[in-house]
PDB file of C-alpha atoms in Angstrom:
ATOM      1  CA  UNK D   1       8.829   6.586  23.088  1.00  0.00           C
ATOM      2  CA  UNK D   2      11.916   4.140  22.918  1.00  0.00           C
ATOM      3  CA  UNK D   3      13.750   2.949  19.812  1.00  0.00           C
ATOM      4  CA  UNK D   4      11.720  -0.030  19.491  1.00  0.00           C
ATOM      5  CA  UNK D   5       8.303   1.606  19.778  1.00  0.00           C
ATOM      6  CA  UNK D   6       9.649   4.581  17.616  1.00  0.00           C
ATOM      7  CA  UNK D   7      10.601   2.065  14.787  1.00  0.00           C
ATOM      8  CA  UNK D   8       7.470   0.071  15.050  1.00  0.00           C
ATOM      9  CA  UNK D   9       5.211   3.104  14.710  1.00  0.00           C
ATOM     10  CA  UNK D  10       7.227   4.245  11.339  1.00  0.00           C
ATOM     11  CA  UNK D  11       6.730   0.929  10.101  1.00  0.00           C
ATOM     12  CA  UNK D  12       2.803   0.870  10.896  1.00  0.00           C
ATOM     13  CA  UNK D  13       2.529   4.510   9.415  1.00  0.00           C
ATOM     14  CA  UNK D  14       4.233   3.311   5.900  1.00  0.00           C
ATOM     15  CA  UNK D  15       2.193   0.069   5.857  1.00  0.00           C
ATOM     16  CA  UNK D  16      -1.158   2.199   6.425  1.00  0.00           C
ATOM     17  CA  UNK D  17       0.015   4.259   3.747  1.00  0.00           C
ATOM     18  CA  UNK D  18       0.649   1.625   1.205  1.00  0.00           C
ATOM     19  CA  UNK D  19      -2.601  -0.453   2.178  1.00  0.00           C
ATOM     20  CA  UNK D  20      -4.995   2.787   1.848  1.00  0.00           C
ATOM     21  CA  UNK D  21      -3.107   3.557  -1.557  1.00  0.00           C
ATOM     22  CA  UNK D  22      -3.809  -0.022  -3.062  1.00  0.00           C
ATOM     23  CA  UNK D  23      -7.336   0.143  -1.938  1.00  0.00           C
ATOM     24  CA  UNK D  24      -8.133   2.997  -4.521  1.00  0.00           C
ATOM     25  CA  UNK D  25      -6.867   0.889  -7.120  1.00  0.00           C
ATOM     26  CA  UNK D  26      -8.103  -2.571  -6.055  1.00  0.00           C
ATOM     27  CA  UNK D  27     -10.717  -1.917  -3.651  1.00  0.00           C
ATOM     28  CA  UNK D  28     -12.674   0.736  -5.050  1.00  0.00           C
ATOM     29  CA  UNK D  29     -11.414   0.564  -8.939  1.00  0.00           C
ATOM     30  CA  UNK D  30     -11.659  -3.188  -8.759  1.00  0.00           C
ATOM     31  CA  UNK D  31      -8.256  -3.226 -10.531  1.00  0.00           C
ATOM     32  CA  UNK D  32      -5.909  -6.056  -8.975  1.00  0.00           C
ATOM     33  CA  UNK D  33      -2.415  -5.303  -8.782  1.00  0.00           C
ATOM     34  CA  UNK D  34       0.263  -7.703  -7.887  1.00  0.00           C
ATOM     35  CA  UNK D  35       2.955  -5.235  -8.546  1.00  0.00           C
ATOM     36  CA  UNK D  36       2.201  -2.307  -5.553  1.00  0.00           C
ATOM     37  CA  UNK D  37       5.763  -3.276  -4.071  1.00  0.00           C
ATOM     38  CA  UNK D  38       7.563  -1.816  -7.330  1.00  0.00           C
ATOM     39  CA  UNK D  39       6.121   1.715  -6.838  1.00  0.00           C
ATOM     40  CA  UNK D  40       6.909   1.592  -3.403  1.00  0.00           C
ATOM     41  CA  UNK D  41      10.398   0.827  -4.188  1.00  0.00           C
ATOM     42  CA  UNK D  42      10.338   3.617  -7.188  1.00  0.00           C
ATOM     43  CA  UNK D  43       9.412   6.136  -4.238  1.00  0.00           C
ATOM     44  CA  UNK D  44      12.324   4.669  -2.189  1.00  0.00           C
ATOM     45  CA  UNK D  45      15.089   4.478  -4.774  1.00  0.00           C
ATOM     46  CA  UNK D  46      14.316   7.971  -5.676  1.00  0.00           C
ATOM     47  CA  UNK D  47      14.492   9.728  -2.745  1.00  0.00           C
ATOM     48  CA  UNK D  48      17.874   7.792  -1.821  1.00  0.00           C
ATOM     49  CA  UNK D  49      19.291   8.755  -5.394  1.00  0.00           C
ATOM     50  CA  UNK D  50      18.372  12.526  -4.803  1.00  0.00           C
ATOM     51  CA  UNK D  51      19.153  12.620  -0.798  1.00  0.00           C
ATOM     52  CA  UNK D  52      22.564  11.432  -1.756  1.00  0.00           C
ATOM     53  CA  UNK D  53      22.813  13.798  -4.069  1.00  0.00           C
ATOM     54  CA  UNK D  54      22.252  16.511  -1.533  1.00  0.00           C
ATOM     55  CA  UNK D  55      18.607  17.460  -1.734  1.00  0.00           C
ATOM     56  CA  UNK D  56      16.266  17.671   1.263  1.00  0.00           C
ATOM     57  CA  UNK D  57      13.025  16.145   2.080  1.00  0.00           C
ATOM     58  CA  UNK D  58      10.642  18.843   0.602  1.00  0.00           C
ATOM     59  CA  UNK D  59      12.421  17.603  -2.689  1.00  0.00           C
ATOM     60  CA  UNK D  60      12.805  14.139  -2.500  1.00  0.00           C
ATOM     61  CA  UNK D  61       9.108  13.708  -1.047  1.00  0.00           C
ATOM     62  CA  UNK D  62       7.181  15.244  -3.891  1.00  0.00           C
ATOM     63  CA  UNK D  63      10.027  13.718  -6.645  1.00  0.00           C
ATOM     64  CA  UNK D  64       9.388  10.556  -5.159  1.00  0.00           C
ATOM     65  CA  UNK D  65       5.551  10.999  -5.401  1.00  0.00           C
ATOM     66  CA  UNK D  66       5.441  12.460  -8.643  1.00  0.00           C
ATOM     67  CA  UNK D  67       8.005   9.715 -10.490  1.00  0.00           C
ATOM     68  CA  UNK D  68       5.894   6.588  -8.734  1.00  0.00           C
ATOM     69  CA  UNK D  69       2.717   8.347 -10.006  1.00  0.00           C
ATOM     70  CA  UNK D  70       3.906   8.737 -13.453  1.00  0.00           C
ATOM     71  CA  UNK D  71       5.589   5.176 -13.456  1.00  0.00           C
ATOM     72  CA  UNK D  72       2.133   3.921 -12.245  1.00  0.00           C
ATOM     73  CA  UNK D  73       0.013   5.965 -14.781  1.00  0.00           C
ATOM     74  CA  UNK D  74       2.464   4.090 -17.764  1.00  0.00           C
ATOM     75  CA  UNK D  75       1.623   0.973 -16.044  1.00  0.00           C
ATOM     76  CA  UNK D  76      -2.144   1.486 -15.996  1.00  0.00           C
ATOM     77  CA  UNK D  77      -2.138   2.889 -19.678  1.00  0.00           C
ATOM     78  CA  UNK D  78      -0.081  -0.493 -20.956  1.00  0.00           C
ATOM     79  CA  UNK D  79      -2.953  -2.478 -18.994  1.00  0.00           C
ATOM     80  CA  UNK D  80      -6.090  -1.281 -20.321  1.00  0.00           C
ATOM     81  CA  UNK D  81      -7.163  -3.838 -22.848  1.00  0.00           C
ATOM     82  CA  UNK D  82      -6.377  -6.524 -19.827  1.00  0.00           C
ATOM     83  CA  UNK D  83      -8.560  -7.401 -17.001  1.00  0.00           C
ATOM     84  CA  UNK D  84      -8.862  -9.742 -13.562  1.00  0.00           C
ATOM     85  CA  UNK D  85      -6.413 -12.284 -13.670  1.00  0.00           C
ATOM     86  CA  UNK D  86      -4.688 -10.977 -17.174  1.00  0.00           C
ATOM     87  CA  UNK D  87      -4.382  -7.308 -15.266  1.00  0.00           C
ATOM     88  CA  UNK D  88      -2.766  -9.193 -12.264  1.00  0.00           C
ATOM     89  CA  UNK D  89      -0.316 -10.734 -14.257  1.00  0.00           C
ATOM     90  CA  UNK D  90       0.414  -7.382 -15.899  1.00  0.00           C
ATOM     91  CA  UNK D  91       1.146  -5.666 -12.991  1.00  0.00           C
ATOM     92  CA  UNK D  92       3.087  -8.518 -11.239  1.00  0.00           C
ATOM     93  CA  UNK D  93       5.203  -8.360 -14.407  1.00  0.00           C
ATOM     94  CA  UNK D  94       6.009  -4.383 -14.104  1.00  0.00           C
ATOM     95  CA  UNK D  95       6.898  -5.649 -10.318  1.00  0.00           C
ATOM     96  CA  UNK D  96       9.371  -8.336 -11.648  1.00  0.00           C
ATOM     97  CA  UNK D  97      10.711  -5.308 -14.126  1.00  0.00           C
ATOM     98  CA  UNK D  98      11.422  -3.226 -11.464  1.00  0.00           C
ATOM     99  CA  UNK D  99      13.457  -5.592  -9.735  1.00  0.00           C
ATOM    100  CA  UNK D 100      15.316  -6.598 -13.029  1.00  0.00           C
ATOM    101  CA  UNK D 101      16.502  -2.948 -13.478  1.00  0.00           C
ATOM    102  CA  UNK D 102      17.388  -2.137  -9.954  1.00  0.00           C
ATOM    103  CA  UNK D 103      19.470  -5.359  -9.519  1.00  0.00           C
ATOM    104  CA  UNK D 104      21.600  -4.906 -13.168  1.00  0.00           C
ATOM    105  CA  UNK D 105      21.843  -1.189 -12.355  1.00  0.00           C
ATOM    106  CA  UNK D 106      25.059  -0.325 -11.014  1.00  0.00           C
ATOM    107  CA  UNK D 107      23.995   3.441 -10.365  1.00  0.00           C
ATOM    108  CA  UNK D 108      21.409   2.116  -8.133  1.00  0.00           C
ATOM    109  CA  UNK D 109      23.714  -0.198  -6.315  1.00  0.00           C
ATOM    110  CA  UNK D 110      22.831  -3.805  -7.653  1.00  0.00           C
ATOM    111  CA  UNK D 111      21.953  -6.296  -5.330  1.00  0.00           C
ATOM    112  CA  UNK D 112      23.335  -4.550  -2.373  1.00  0.00           C
ATOM    113  CA  UNK D 113      21.271  -1.559  -2.936  1.00  0.00           C
ATOM    114  CA  UNK D 114      22.242   2.036  -1.831  1.00  0.00           C
ATOM    115  CA  UNK D 115      23.014   2.690   1.605  1.00  0.00           C
ATOM    116  CA  UNK D 116      24.079   5.826   3.729  1.00  0.00           C
ATOM    117  CA  UNK D 117      21.026   7.734   2.931  1.00  0.00           C
ATOM    118  CA  UNK D 118      21.269  11.120   4.571  1.00  0.00           C
ATOM    119  CA  UNK D 119      18.793  11.748   7.553  1.00  0.00           C
ATOM    120  CA  UNK D 120      15.804  13.542   6.594  1.00  0.00           C
ATOM    121  CA  UNK D 121      16.810  16.230   9.153  1.00  0.00           C
ATOM    122  CA  UNK D 122      14.242  15.939  11.941  1.00  0.00           C
ATOM    123  CA  UNK D 123      16.178  13.928  14.305  1.00  0.00           C
ATOM    124  CA  UNK D 124      14.165  12.051  16.774  1.00  0.00           C
ATOM    125  CA  UNK D 125      10.948  13.964  15.622  1.00  0.00           C
ATOM    126  CA  UNK D 126      10.945  12.130  12.297  1.00  0.00           C
ATOM    127  CA  UNK D 127       8.366   9.584  13.713  1.00  0.00           C
ATOM    128  CA  UNK D 128       6.034  12.695  14.302  1.00  0.00           C
ATOM    129  CA  UNK D 129       6.596  13.762  10.535  1.00  0.00           C
ATOM    130  CA  UNK D 130       5.631  10.320   9.435  1.00  0.00           C
ATOM    131  CA  UNK D 131       2.192  10.319  11.609  1.00  0.00           C
ATOM    132  CA  UNK D 132       1.416  13.432   9.935  1.00  0.00           C
ATOM    133  CA  UNK D 133       2.086  12.070   6.473  1.00  0.00           C
ATOM    134  CA  UNK D 134      -0.031   9.048   7.224  1.00  0.00           C
ATOM    135  CA  UNK D 135      -2.816  11.240   8.855  1.00  0.00           C
ATOM    136  CA  UNK D 136      -2.899  13.193   5.539  1.00  0.00           C
ATOM    137  CA  UNK D 137      -2.781  10.280   3.065  1.00  0.00           C
ATOM    138  CA  UNK D 138      -5.373   8.451   4.943  1.00  0.00           C
ATOM    139  CA  UNK D 139      -7.633  11.557   4.891  1.00  0.00           C
ATOM    140  CA  UNK D 140      -7.073  12.326   1.423  1.00  0.00           C
ATOM    141  CA  UNK D 141      -7.951   8.724   0.420  1.00  0.00           C
ATOM    142  CA  UNK D 142     -11.168   9.330   2.377  1.00  0.00           C
ATOM    143  CA  UNK D 143     -11.831  12.306   0.860  1.00  0.00           C
ATOM    144  CA  UNK D 144     -11.463  10.906  -2.581  1.00  0.00           C
ATOM    145  CA  UNK D 145     -13.918   7.914  -1.734  1.00  0.00           C
ATOM    146  CA  UNK D 146     -16.677  10.556  -0.925  1.00  0.00           C
ATOM    147  CA  UNK D 147     -16.311  12.542  -3.632  1.00  0.00           C
ATOM    148  CA  UNK D 148     -17.643  11.934  -6.906  1.00  0.00           C
ATOM    149  CA  UNK D 149     -14.340  10.720  -8.227  1.00  0.00           C
ATOM    150  CA  UNK D 150     -14.846   8.095  -5.470  1.00  0.00           C
ATOM    151  CA  UNK D 151     -18.330   7.163  -6.572  1.00  0.00           C
ATOM    152  CA  UNK D 152     -16.922   6.511 -10.175  1.00  0.00           C
ATOM    153  CA  UNK D 153     -13.864   4.448  -9.187  1.00  0.00           C
ATOM    154  CA  UNK D 154     -16.440   2.209  -7.401  1.00  0.00           C
ATOM    155  CA  UNK D 155     -18.908   2.123 -10.368  1.00  0.00           C
ATOM    156  CA  UNK D 156     -15.864   1.008 -12.666  1.00  0.00           C
ATOM    157  CA  UNK D 157     -14.944  -1.854  -9.924  1.00  0.00           C
ATOM    158  CA  UNK D 158     -18.491  -2.559  -9.797  1.00  0.00           C
ATOM    159  CA  UNK D 159     -19.439  -3.259 -13.474  1.00  0.00           C
ATOM    160  CA  UNK D 160     -17.271  -1.864 -16.017  1.00  0.00           C
ATOM    161  CA  UNK D 161     -19.839  -2.462 -18.841  1.00  0.00           C
ATOM    162  CA  UNK D 162     -22.700  -0.744 -16.721  1.00  0.00           C
ATOM    163  CA  UNK D 163     -20.662   2.155 -16.006  1.00  0.00           C
ATOM    164  CA  UNK D 164     -19.989   2.797 -19.346  1.00  0.00           C
ATOM    165  CA  UNK D 165     -23.355   2.808 -19.940  1.00  0.00           C
ATOM    166  CA  UNK D 166     -24.011   5.713 -17.924  1.00  0.00           C
ATOM    167  CA  UNK D 167     -21.338   7.855 -19.564  1.00  0.00           C
ATOM    168  CA  UNK D 168     -18.658   6.779 -17.288  1.00  0.00           C
ATOM    169  CA  UNK D 169     -15.168   6.775 -19.025  1.00  0.00           C
ATOM    170  CA  UNK D 170     -13.705   3.605 -17.369  1.00  0.00           C
ATOM    171  CA  UNK D 171     -10.308   3.905 -19.278  1.00  0.00           C
ATOM    172  CA  UNK D 172      -9.752   7.501 -17.786  1.00  0.00           C
ATOM    173  CA  UNK D 173     -10.939   6.408 -14.169  1.00  0.00           C
ATOM    174  CA  UNK D 174      -8.991   3.463 -14.091  1.00  0.00           C
ATOM    175  CA  UNK D 175      -5.592   5.717 -15.200  1.00  0.00           C
ATOM    176  CA  UNK D 176      -6.415   7.920 -12.460  1.00  0.00           C
ATOM    177  CA  UNK D 177      -6.987   5.425  -9.856  1.00  0.00           C
ATOM    178  CA  UNK D 178      -3.397   3.992 -10.711  1.00  0.00           C
ATOM    179  CA  UNK D 179      -1.758   6.975 -11.002  1.00  0.00           C
ATOM    180  CA  UNK D 180      -2.771   8.448  -7.706  1.00  0.00           C
ATOM    181  CA  UNK D 181      -2.767   5.130  -5.836  1.00  0.00           C
ATOM    182  CA  UNK D 182       1.125   4.516  -6.971  1.00  0.00           C
ATOM    183  CA  UNK D 183       2.063   8.139  -6.147  1.00  0.00           C
ATOM    184  CA  UNK D 184       1.033   7.763  -2.519  1.00  0.00           C
ATOM    185  CA  UNK D 185       2.962   4.537  -2.553  1.00  0.00           C
ATOM    186  CA  UNK D 186       5.865   6.562  -3.575  1.00  0.00           C
ATOM    187  CA  UNK D 187       5.385   8.702  -0.603  1.00  0.00           C
ATOM    188  CA  UNK D 188       5.714   5.293   1.467  1.00  0.00           C
ATOM    189  CA  UNK D 189       8.654   4.484  -0.130  1.00  0.00           C
ATOM    190  CA  UNK D 190      10.151   8.299   0.329  1.00  0.00           C
ATOM    191  CA  UNK D 191       9.618   7.538   4.200  1.00  0.00           C
ATOM    192  CA  UNK D 192      10.676   4.180   4.588  1.00  0.00           C
ATOM    193  CA  UNK D 193      14.125   5.330   2.787  1.00  0.00           C
ATOM    194  CA  UNK D 194      14.680   7.727   5.283  1.00  0.00           C
ATOM    195  CA  UNK D 195      13.766   5.379   8.035  1.00  0.00           C
ATOM    196  CA  UNK D 196      16.239   2.602   7.150  1.00  0.00           C
ATOM    197  CA  UNK D 197      18.835   4.640   5.819  1.00  0.00           C
ATOM    198  CA  UNK D 198      19.503   1.930   3.185  1.00  0.00           C
ATOM    199  CA  UNK D 199      17.661   0.502   0.069  1.00  0.00           C
ATOM    200  CA  UNK D 200      17.821  -2.602  -1.510  1.00  0.00           C
ATOM    201  CA  UNK D 201      15.834  -4.847  -4.173  1.00  0.00           C
ATOM    202  CA  UNK D 202      14.837  -7.731  -1.299  1.00  0.00           C
ATOM    203  CA  UNK D 203      12.633  -4.761   0.322  1.00  0.00           C
ATOM    204  CA  UNK D 204      10.528  -4.611  -2.602  1.00  0.00           C
ATOM    205  CA  UNK D 205      10.254  -7.895  -3.956  1.00  0.00           C
ATOM    206  CA  UNK D 206       6.950 -10.309  -5.138  1.00  0.00           C
ATOM    207  CA  UNK D 207       6.242 -11.173  -1.385  1.00  0.00           C
ATOM    208  CA  UNK D 208       5.807  -7.184  -0.538  1.00  0.00           C
ATOM    209  CA  UNK D 209       2.963  -6.824  -2.780  1.00  0.00           C
ATOM    210  CA  UNK D 210       1.222  -9.955  -1.603  1.00  0.00           C
ATOM    211  CA  UNK D 211       1.437  -8.456   2.185  1.00  0.00           C
ATOM    212  CA  UNK D 212      -0.161  -5.339   0.785  1.00  0.00           C
ATOM    213  CA  UNK D 213      -2.523  -6.608  -0.931  1.00  0.00           C
ATOM    214  CA  UNK D 214      -3.524  -9.127   1.948  1.00  0.00           C
ATOM    215  CA  UNK D 215      -3.863  -5.698   4.048  1.00  0.00           C
ATOM    216  CA  UNK D 216      -6.465  -4.551   1.643  1.00  0.00           C
ATOM    217  CA  UNK D 217      -8.368  -7.684   1.505  1.00  0.00           C
ATOM    218  CA  UNK D 218      -8.286  -8.821   4.886  1.00  0.00           C
ATOM    219  CA  UNK D 219      -9.333  -5.183   5.990  1.00  0.00           C
ATOM    220  CA  UNK D 220     -12.411  -5.439   3.670  1.00  0.00           C
ATOM    221  CA  UNK D 221     -12.047  -4.400  -0.114  1.00  0.00           C
ATOM    222  CA  UNK D 222     -13.088  -0.519  -0.436  1.00  0.00           C
ATOM    223  CA  UNK D 223     -12.952   0.172   3.230  1.00  0.00           C
ATOM    224  CA  UNK D 224     -10.234   2.667   4.039  1.00  0.00           C
ATOM    225  CA  UNK D 225     -10.625   2.496   7.808  1.00  0.00           C
ATOM    226  CA  UNK D 226     -10.305  -1.576   7.380  1.00  0.00           C
ATOM    227  CA  UNK D 227      -7.311  -1.132   5.194  1.00  0.00           C
ATOM    228  CA  UNK D 228      -5.764   0.923   8.196  1.00  0.00           C
ATOM    229  CA  UNK D 229      -6.775  -1.716  10.701  1.00  0.00           C
ATOM    230  CA  UNK D 230      -5.553  -4.343   8.642  1.00  0.00           C
ATOM    231  CA  UNK D 231      -2.245  -2.657   8.185  1.00  0.00           C
ATOM    232  CA  UNK D 232      -1.704  -1.954  12.066  1.00  0.00           C
ATOM    233  CA  UNK D 233      -2.866  -5.715  12.906  1.00  0.00           C
ATOM    234  CA  UNK D 234      -0.478  -7.466   9.801  1.00  0.00           C
ATOM    235  CA  UNK D 235       2.274  -5.106  11.059  1.00  0.00           C
ATOM    236  CA  UNK D 236       1.879  -6.361  14.691  1.00  0.00           C
ATOM    237  CA  UNK D 237       1.261  -9.715  14.637  1.00  0.00           C
ATOM    238  CA  UNK D 238       4.663 -11.095  13.420  1.00  0.00           C
ATOM    239  CA  UNK D 239       5.991  -8.737  16.652  1.00  0.00           C
ATOM    240  CA  UNK D 240       3.641 -10.502  18.953  1.00  0.00           C
ATOM    241  CA  UNK D 241       4.651 -14.225  17.806  1.00  0.00           C
ATOM    242  CA  UNK D 242       8.251 -13.761  18.255  1.00  0.00           C
ATOM    243  CA  UNK D 243       7.877 -16.089  20.799  1.00  0.00           C
ATOM    244  CA  UNK D 244       7.278 -19.234  18.619  1.00  0.00           C
ATOM    245  CA  UNK D 245      10.232 -17.474  16.136  1.00  0.00           C
ATOM    246  CA  UNK D 246      10.943 -21.128  14.833  1.00  0.00           C
ATOM    247  CA  UNK D 247       7.099 -21.418  13.566  1.00  0.00           C
ATOM    248  CA  UNK D 248       6.352 -18.145  13.204  1.00  0.00           C
ATOM    249  CA  UNK D 249       5.589 -18.279   9.072  1.00  0.00           C
ATOM    250  CA  UNK D 250       3.339 -21.392   9.864  1.00  0.00           C
ATOM    251  CA  UNK D 251       1.328 -19.629  12.654  1.00  0.00           C
ATOM    252  CA  UNK D 252       1.280 -16.604  10.827  1.00  0.00           C
ATOM    253  CA  UNK D 253      -0.050 -18.319   7.620  1.00  0.00           C
ATOM    254  CA  UNK D 254      -2.551 -20.250   9.652  1.00  0.00           C
ATOM    255  CA  UNK D 255      -4.039 -17.203  11.437  1.00  0.00           C
ATOM    256  CA  UNK D 256      -4.386 -15.450   8.161  1.00  0.00           C
ATOM    257  CA  UNK D 257      -6.069 -18.523   6.598  1.00  0.00           C
ATOM    258  CA  UNK D 258      -8.423 -18.666   9.859  1.00  0.00           C
ATOM    259  CA  UNK D 259      -9.224 -15.168   9.520  1.00  0.00           C
ATOM    260  CA  UNK D 260     -10.203 -15.005   5.567  1.00  0.00           C
ATOM    261  CA  UNK D 261     -12.421 -18.603   6.397  1.00  0.00           C
ATOM    262  CA  UNK D 262     -14.450 -16.614   8.851  1.00  0.00           C
ATOM    263  CA  UNK D 263     -14.249 -13.236   7.962  1.00  0.00           C
ATOM    264  CA  UNK D 264     -14.571 -13.651   3.927  1.00  0.00           C
ATOM    265  CA  UNK D 265     -15.519 -10.247   3.618  1.00  0.00           C
ATOM    266  CA  UNK D 266     -12.884  -8.550   5.621  1.00  0.00           C
ATOM    267  CA  UNK D 267     -12.626  -7.200   9.017  1.00  0.00           C
ATOM    268  CA  UNK D 268     -14.365  -3.922   8.492  1.00  0.00           C
ATOM    269  CA  UNK D 269     -17.622  -5.291   6.436  1.00  0.00           C
ATOM    270  CA  UNK D 270     -18.298  -7.855   9.449  1.00  0.00           C
ATOM    271  CA  UNK D 271     -17.673  -5.294  12.253  1.00  0.00           C
ATOM    272  CA  UNK D 272     -20.515  -3.105  10.375  1.00  0.00           C
ATOM    273  CA  UNK D 273     -22.714  -6.092  10.037  1.00  0.00           C
ATOM    274  CA  UNK D 274     -22.012  -6.749  13.824  1.00  0.00           C
ATOM    275  CA  UNK D 275     -22.852  -2.859  14.917  1.00  0.00           C
ATOM    276  CA  UNK D 276     -26.084  -3.063  12.445  1.00  0.00           C
ATOM    277  CA  UNK D 277     -27.162  -6.175  14.178  1.00  0.00           C
ATOM    278  CA  UNK D 278     -26.798  -4.721  17.515  1.00  0.00           C
ATOM    279  CA  UNK D 279     -28.680  -1.738  16.974  1.00  0.00           C
ATOM    280  CA  UNK D 280     -31.461  -3.512  15.489  1.00  0.00           C
ATOM    281  CA  UNK D 281     -31.456  -5.718  18.410  1.00  0.00           C
ATOM    282  CA  UNK D 282     -31.513  -2.962  21.024  1.00  0.00           C
ATOM    283  CA  UNK D 283     -34.459  -1.212  19.068  1.00  0.00           C
ATOM    284  CA  UNK D 284     -36.582  -4.500  18.968  1.00  0.00           C
TER     285      UNK D 284
END
C-alpha cells in the first residue's frame, strides 16, 4: 500500500468513527448535535499534549476518550432543558467555545496549534492499528444498538414524552448517549493527531461538524452500516472530484443536494427497501 492509499485509509477510518459515534447521539437518541467536531478536537489536543509530555498511545488513547466523554456529558447535562433547534444551537455554542479556548491558549499553540507530535510507535503499521480501532468502534456501536440501551435510545429519539410514560428516564439516556458518543469522537481525535503529527483549530471548526452530521443523515439516521457507507463515500468523493478542482465544492454540494432529493431517508433505508421489493417480487 502506497503512502497516498495509506493516508486515505486512515482518513476513512477516522471519519467512520466520527460518523458512527454521532449516530448514537443524533441517529438513535434523536439529539441533534452541531458541535461534534469539538469533541473530536478535544481528543486530538489531549493526545497532542500528553504525547509531547512523553506518554505512549496506550495512555493517550484512553485519556483522550475519557476527557472527551466527560466534556460531552457536561454539555449534555447543560442541554437537558432544551430540544430540537435550541439543542442544535447549544451544541454549536459548545463547538465555538472549544475553538475560542484553543485559539486563545498559548499552552495549546493558539492559532498555529501544536506540531511535532511524536509518532505512535507503530511505524508503517499504524494504518492497521487504525483499522482495528475502527472495527472495534463500529462493532461496539452495533452492539449498543442491538442492546436494551440501544432500544432505550431509540425510544427517547422517537418520542420522548411517550418514553417517559413507560418508565424510561430520558435525561439519563440522553446523558449516556452524549457521553458514549463524544468519548468515541475522542478516539477519532487521538488517531487523527498521530496521523497528521500536528493539530490546529481549523481542523475542528463548524464545517467539520456539519460534514460529520451529513454522513449520519446521508447514511440514514440510526443506521450504523449507513453511517459507515456514507463516511467512505464522503471521504472518497472529494478525491474523485480532483479533475474539476476549480469547481470541486460546487460539484460536491450539487451531488449532496441531488442525493438528499432522491434519497431523503438516507442510503441504508433505501437499500433495504429495494432489497425488500426485490425479495417480494421474486416471491410473487
